Backbone as CSV, one residue per row, in Angstrom:
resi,resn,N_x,N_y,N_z,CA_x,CA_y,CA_z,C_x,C_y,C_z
1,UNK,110.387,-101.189,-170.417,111.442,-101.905,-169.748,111.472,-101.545,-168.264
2,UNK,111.039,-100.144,-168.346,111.548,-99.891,-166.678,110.327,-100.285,-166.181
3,UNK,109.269,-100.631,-166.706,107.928,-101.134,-165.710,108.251,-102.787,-165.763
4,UNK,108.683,-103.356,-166.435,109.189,-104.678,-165.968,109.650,-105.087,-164.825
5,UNK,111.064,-103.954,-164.513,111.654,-104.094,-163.881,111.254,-103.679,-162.776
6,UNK,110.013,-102.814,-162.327,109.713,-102.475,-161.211,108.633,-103.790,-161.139
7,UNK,108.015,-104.291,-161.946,107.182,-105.463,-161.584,108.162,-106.484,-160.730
8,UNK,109.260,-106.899,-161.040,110.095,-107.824,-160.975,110.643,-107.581,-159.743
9,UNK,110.582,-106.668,-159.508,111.770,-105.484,-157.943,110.305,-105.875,-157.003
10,UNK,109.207,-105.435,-157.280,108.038,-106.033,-156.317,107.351,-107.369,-155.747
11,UNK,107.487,-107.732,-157.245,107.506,-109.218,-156.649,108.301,-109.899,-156.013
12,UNK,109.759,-109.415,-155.763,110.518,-110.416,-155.127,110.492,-109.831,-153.943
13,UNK,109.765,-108.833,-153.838,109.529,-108.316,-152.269,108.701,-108.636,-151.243
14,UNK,107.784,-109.042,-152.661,106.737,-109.555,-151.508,106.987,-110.957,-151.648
15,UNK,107.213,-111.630,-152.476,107.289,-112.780,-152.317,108.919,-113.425,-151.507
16,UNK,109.573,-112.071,-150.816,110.688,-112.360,-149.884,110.306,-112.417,-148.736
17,UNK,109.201,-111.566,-148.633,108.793,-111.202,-147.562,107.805,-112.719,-147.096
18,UNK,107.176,-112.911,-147.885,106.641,-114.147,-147.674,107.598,-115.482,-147.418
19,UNK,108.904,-115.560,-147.652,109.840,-116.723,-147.857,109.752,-117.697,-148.957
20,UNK,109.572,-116.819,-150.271,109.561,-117.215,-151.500,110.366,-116.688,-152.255
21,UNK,110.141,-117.486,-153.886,110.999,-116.466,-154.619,109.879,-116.963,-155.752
22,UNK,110.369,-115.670,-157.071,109.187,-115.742,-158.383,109.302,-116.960,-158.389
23,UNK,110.135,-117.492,-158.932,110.397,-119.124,-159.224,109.412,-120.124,-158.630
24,UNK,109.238,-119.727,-156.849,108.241,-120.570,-156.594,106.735,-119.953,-156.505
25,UNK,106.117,-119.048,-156.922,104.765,-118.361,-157.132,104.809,-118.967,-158.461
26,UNK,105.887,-119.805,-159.541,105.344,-119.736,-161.015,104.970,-121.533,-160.741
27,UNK,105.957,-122.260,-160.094,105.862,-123.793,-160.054,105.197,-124.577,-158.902
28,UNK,104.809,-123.702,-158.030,104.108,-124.130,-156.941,102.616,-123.897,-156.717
29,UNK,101.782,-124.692,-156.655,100.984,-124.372,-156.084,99.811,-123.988,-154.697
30,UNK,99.150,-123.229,-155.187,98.864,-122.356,-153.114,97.999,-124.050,-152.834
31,UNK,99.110,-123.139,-151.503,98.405,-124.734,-150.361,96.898,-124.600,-150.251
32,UNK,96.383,-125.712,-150.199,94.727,-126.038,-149.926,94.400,-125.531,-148.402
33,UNK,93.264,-125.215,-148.328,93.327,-124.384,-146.514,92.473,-126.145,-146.377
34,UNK,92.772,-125.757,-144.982,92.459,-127.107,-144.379,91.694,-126.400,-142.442
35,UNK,91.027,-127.360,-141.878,90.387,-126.902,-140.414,91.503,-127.088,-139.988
36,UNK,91.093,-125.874,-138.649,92.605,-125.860,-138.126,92.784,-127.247,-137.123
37,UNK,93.959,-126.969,-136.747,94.596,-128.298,-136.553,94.139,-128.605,-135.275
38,UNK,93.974,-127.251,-134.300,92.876,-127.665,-132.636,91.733,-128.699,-132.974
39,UNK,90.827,-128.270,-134.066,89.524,-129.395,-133.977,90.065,-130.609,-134.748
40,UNK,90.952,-130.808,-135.386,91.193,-132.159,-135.999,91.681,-133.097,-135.079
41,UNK,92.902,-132.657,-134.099,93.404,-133.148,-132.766,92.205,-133.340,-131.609
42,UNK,91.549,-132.809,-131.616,90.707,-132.377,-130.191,89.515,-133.248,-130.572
43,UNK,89.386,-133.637,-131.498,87.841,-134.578,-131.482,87.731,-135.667,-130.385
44,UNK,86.608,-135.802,-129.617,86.644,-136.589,-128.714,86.648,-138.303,-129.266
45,UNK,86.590,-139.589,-128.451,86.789,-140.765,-129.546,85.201,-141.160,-129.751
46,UNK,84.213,-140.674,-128.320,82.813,-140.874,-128.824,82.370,-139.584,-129.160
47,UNK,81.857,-139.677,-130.474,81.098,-138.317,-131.179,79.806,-138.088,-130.281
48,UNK,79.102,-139.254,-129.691,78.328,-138.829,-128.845,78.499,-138.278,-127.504
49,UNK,79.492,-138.294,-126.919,79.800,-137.947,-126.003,79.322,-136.956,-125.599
50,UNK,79.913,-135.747,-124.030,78.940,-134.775,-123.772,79.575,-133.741,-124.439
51,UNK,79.140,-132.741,-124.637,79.980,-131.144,-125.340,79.449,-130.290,-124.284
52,UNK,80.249,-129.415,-124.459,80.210,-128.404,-124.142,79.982,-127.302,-124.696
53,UNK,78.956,-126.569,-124.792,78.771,-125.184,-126.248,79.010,-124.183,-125.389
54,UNK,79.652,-123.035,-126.537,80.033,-121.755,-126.015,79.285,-121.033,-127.006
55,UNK,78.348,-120.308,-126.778,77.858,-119.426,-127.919,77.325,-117.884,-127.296
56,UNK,77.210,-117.136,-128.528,76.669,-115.890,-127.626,77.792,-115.338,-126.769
57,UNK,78.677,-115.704,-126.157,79.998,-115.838,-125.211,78.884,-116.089,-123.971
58,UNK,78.589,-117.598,-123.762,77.662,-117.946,-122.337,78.196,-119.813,-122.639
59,UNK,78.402,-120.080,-121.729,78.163,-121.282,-120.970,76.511,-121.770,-120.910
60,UNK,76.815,-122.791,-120.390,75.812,-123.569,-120.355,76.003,-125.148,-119.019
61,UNK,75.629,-124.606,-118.009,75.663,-126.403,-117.157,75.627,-127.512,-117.660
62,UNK,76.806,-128.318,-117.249,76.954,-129.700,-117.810,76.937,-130.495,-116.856
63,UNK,76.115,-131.785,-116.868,76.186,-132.970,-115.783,77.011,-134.450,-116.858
64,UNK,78.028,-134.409,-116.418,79.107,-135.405,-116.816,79.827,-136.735,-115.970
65,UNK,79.501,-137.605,-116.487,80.176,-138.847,-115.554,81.374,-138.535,-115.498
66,UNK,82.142,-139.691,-113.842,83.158,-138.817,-113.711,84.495,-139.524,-115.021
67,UNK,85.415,-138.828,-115.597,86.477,-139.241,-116.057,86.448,-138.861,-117.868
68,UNK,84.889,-138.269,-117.726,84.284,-138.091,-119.266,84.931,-137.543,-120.326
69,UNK,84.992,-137.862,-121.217,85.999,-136.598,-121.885,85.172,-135.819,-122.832
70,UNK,85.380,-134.387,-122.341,84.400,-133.736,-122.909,84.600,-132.666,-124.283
71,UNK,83.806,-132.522,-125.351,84.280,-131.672,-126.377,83.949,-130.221,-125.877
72,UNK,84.612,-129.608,-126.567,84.028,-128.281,-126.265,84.057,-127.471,-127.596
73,UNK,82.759,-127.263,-128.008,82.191,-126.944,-129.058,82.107,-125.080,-129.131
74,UNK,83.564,-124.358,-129.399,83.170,-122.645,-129.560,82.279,-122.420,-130.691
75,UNK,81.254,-122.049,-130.396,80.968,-120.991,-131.677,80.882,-119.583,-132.099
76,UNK,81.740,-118.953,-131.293,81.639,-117.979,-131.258,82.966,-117.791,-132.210
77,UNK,83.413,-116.486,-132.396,84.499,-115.988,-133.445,85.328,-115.566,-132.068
78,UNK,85.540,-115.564,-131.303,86.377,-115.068,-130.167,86.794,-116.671,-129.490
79,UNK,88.171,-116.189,-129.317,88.807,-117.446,-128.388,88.466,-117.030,-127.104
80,UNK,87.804,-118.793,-126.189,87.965,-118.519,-124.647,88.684,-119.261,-124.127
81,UNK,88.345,-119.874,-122.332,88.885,-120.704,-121.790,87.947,-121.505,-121.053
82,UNK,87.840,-122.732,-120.642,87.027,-123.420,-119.730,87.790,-123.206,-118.874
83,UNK,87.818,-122.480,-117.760,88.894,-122.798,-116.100,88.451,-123.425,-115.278
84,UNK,88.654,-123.830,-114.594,88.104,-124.706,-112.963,89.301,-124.837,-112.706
85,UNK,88.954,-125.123,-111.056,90.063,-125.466,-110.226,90.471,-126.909,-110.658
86,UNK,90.027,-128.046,-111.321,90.387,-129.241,-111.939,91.027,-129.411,-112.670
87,UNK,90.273,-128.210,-114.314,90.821,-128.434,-115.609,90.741,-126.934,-115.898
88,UNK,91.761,-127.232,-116.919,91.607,-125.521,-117.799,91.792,-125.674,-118.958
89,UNK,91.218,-125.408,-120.427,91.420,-125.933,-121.794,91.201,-124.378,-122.598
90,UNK,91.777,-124.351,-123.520,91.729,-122.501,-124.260,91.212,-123.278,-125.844
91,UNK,90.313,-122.826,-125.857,89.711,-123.186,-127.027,89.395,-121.979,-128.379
92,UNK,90.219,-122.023,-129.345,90.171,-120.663,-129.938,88.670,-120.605,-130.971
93,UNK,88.737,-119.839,-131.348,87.377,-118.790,-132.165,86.869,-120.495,-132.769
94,UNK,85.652,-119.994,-132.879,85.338,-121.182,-134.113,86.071,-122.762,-134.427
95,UNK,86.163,-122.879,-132.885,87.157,-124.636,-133.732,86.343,-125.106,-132.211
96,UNK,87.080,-126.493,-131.851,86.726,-127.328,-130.581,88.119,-127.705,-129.891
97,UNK,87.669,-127.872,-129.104,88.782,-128.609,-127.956,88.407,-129.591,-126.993
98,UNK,89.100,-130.676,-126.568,88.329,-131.421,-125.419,89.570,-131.172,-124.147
99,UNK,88.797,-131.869,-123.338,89.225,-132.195,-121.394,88.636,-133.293,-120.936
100,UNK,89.161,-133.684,-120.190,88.574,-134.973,-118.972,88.260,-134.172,-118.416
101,UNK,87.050,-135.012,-117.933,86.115,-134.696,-116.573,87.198,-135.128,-115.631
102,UNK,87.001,-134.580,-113.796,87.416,-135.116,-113.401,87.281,-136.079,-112.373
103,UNK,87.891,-137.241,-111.461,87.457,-138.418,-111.205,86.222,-138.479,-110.646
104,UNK,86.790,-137.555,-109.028,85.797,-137.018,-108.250,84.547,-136.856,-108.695
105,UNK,83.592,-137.277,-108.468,82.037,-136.519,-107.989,81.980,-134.744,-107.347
106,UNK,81.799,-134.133,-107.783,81.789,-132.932,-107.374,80.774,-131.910,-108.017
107,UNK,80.279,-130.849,-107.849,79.876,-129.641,-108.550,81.459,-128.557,-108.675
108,UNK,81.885,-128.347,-110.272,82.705,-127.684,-110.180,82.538,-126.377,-111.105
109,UNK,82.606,-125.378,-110.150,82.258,-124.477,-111.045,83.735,-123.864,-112.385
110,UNK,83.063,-123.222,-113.084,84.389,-122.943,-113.825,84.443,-121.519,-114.816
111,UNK,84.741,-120.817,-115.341,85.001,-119.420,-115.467,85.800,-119.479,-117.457
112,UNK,85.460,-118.719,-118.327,86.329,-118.343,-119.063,87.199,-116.938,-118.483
113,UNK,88.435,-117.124,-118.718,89.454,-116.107,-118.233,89.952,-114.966,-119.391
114,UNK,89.530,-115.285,-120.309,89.511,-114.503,-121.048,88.167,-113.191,-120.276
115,UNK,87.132,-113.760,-120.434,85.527,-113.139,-120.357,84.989,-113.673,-119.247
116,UNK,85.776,-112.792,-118.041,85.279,-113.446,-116.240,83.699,-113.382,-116.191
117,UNK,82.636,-112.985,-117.024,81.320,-112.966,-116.956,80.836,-114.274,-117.040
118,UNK,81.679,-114.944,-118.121,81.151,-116.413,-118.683,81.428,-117.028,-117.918
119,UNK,80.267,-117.605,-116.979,80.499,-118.802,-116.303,79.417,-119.564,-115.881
120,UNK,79.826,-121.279,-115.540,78.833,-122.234,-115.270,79.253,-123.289,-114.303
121,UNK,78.794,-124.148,-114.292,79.035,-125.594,-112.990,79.297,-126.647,-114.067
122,UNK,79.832,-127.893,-113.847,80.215,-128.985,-114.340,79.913,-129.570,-112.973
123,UNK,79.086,-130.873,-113.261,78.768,-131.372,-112.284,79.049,-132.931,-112.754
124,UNK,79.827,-133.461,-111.612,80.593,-135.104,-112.355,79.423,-136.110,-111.228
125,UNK,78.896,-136.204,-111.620,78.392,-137.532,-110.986,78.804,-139.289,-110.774
């Protein structure tokens, strides 16, 4: 009896702690994991479009028409940032994010701020 009751005293602890109760661990079932919600939002509308890869934690030069909207493809397990003086986009571990190019014609260089090492040019033609 008294190990019942310490089963029963634990579970509602953790499952308080979680914002549950037994009741719902017996009739509910665990949510399905799903991609996170940055790359489901962030897909660009042409899949061909240009990307941007982050791997290794390195950049890579991109030549982009101007107004482009660009993906940005992390693969790394660490969140960064694309910065430039134009655009700035934080793209976490393992997902994507996009940005517009911007109008201008320019060479723009740009920096993750997370990892001031990582850096490259975006060049809008």
């Amino acid at each position: 009896m008294r190990t019942a009751r310490l089963v029963a005293l634990l579970s509602a602890i953790v499952l308080g702690a979680c914002g549950g109760t037994a009741e719902d661990s017996a009739t509910e079932p665990a949510p399905a994991e799903s991609a996170p919600a940055e790359s489901e939002a962030s897909e660009p509308a042409d899949p061909d479009g240009p990307v941007l890869v982050i791997e290794g934690f390195a950049f890579e030069d991109l030549t982009v028409a101007s107004g482009a909207e660009i993906l940005v493809d992390n693969r790394d397990s660490a969140g960064h940032t694309v910065t430039g003086d134009a655009f700035d986009v934080s793209v976490s571990g393992s997902s994507t994010a996009t940005f517009v190019a911007p109008d201008s014609p320019g060479a723009y260089e740009f920096v993750c701020t997370i990892h001031p090492t990582m850096s490259a040019t975006l060049t809008v033609e």
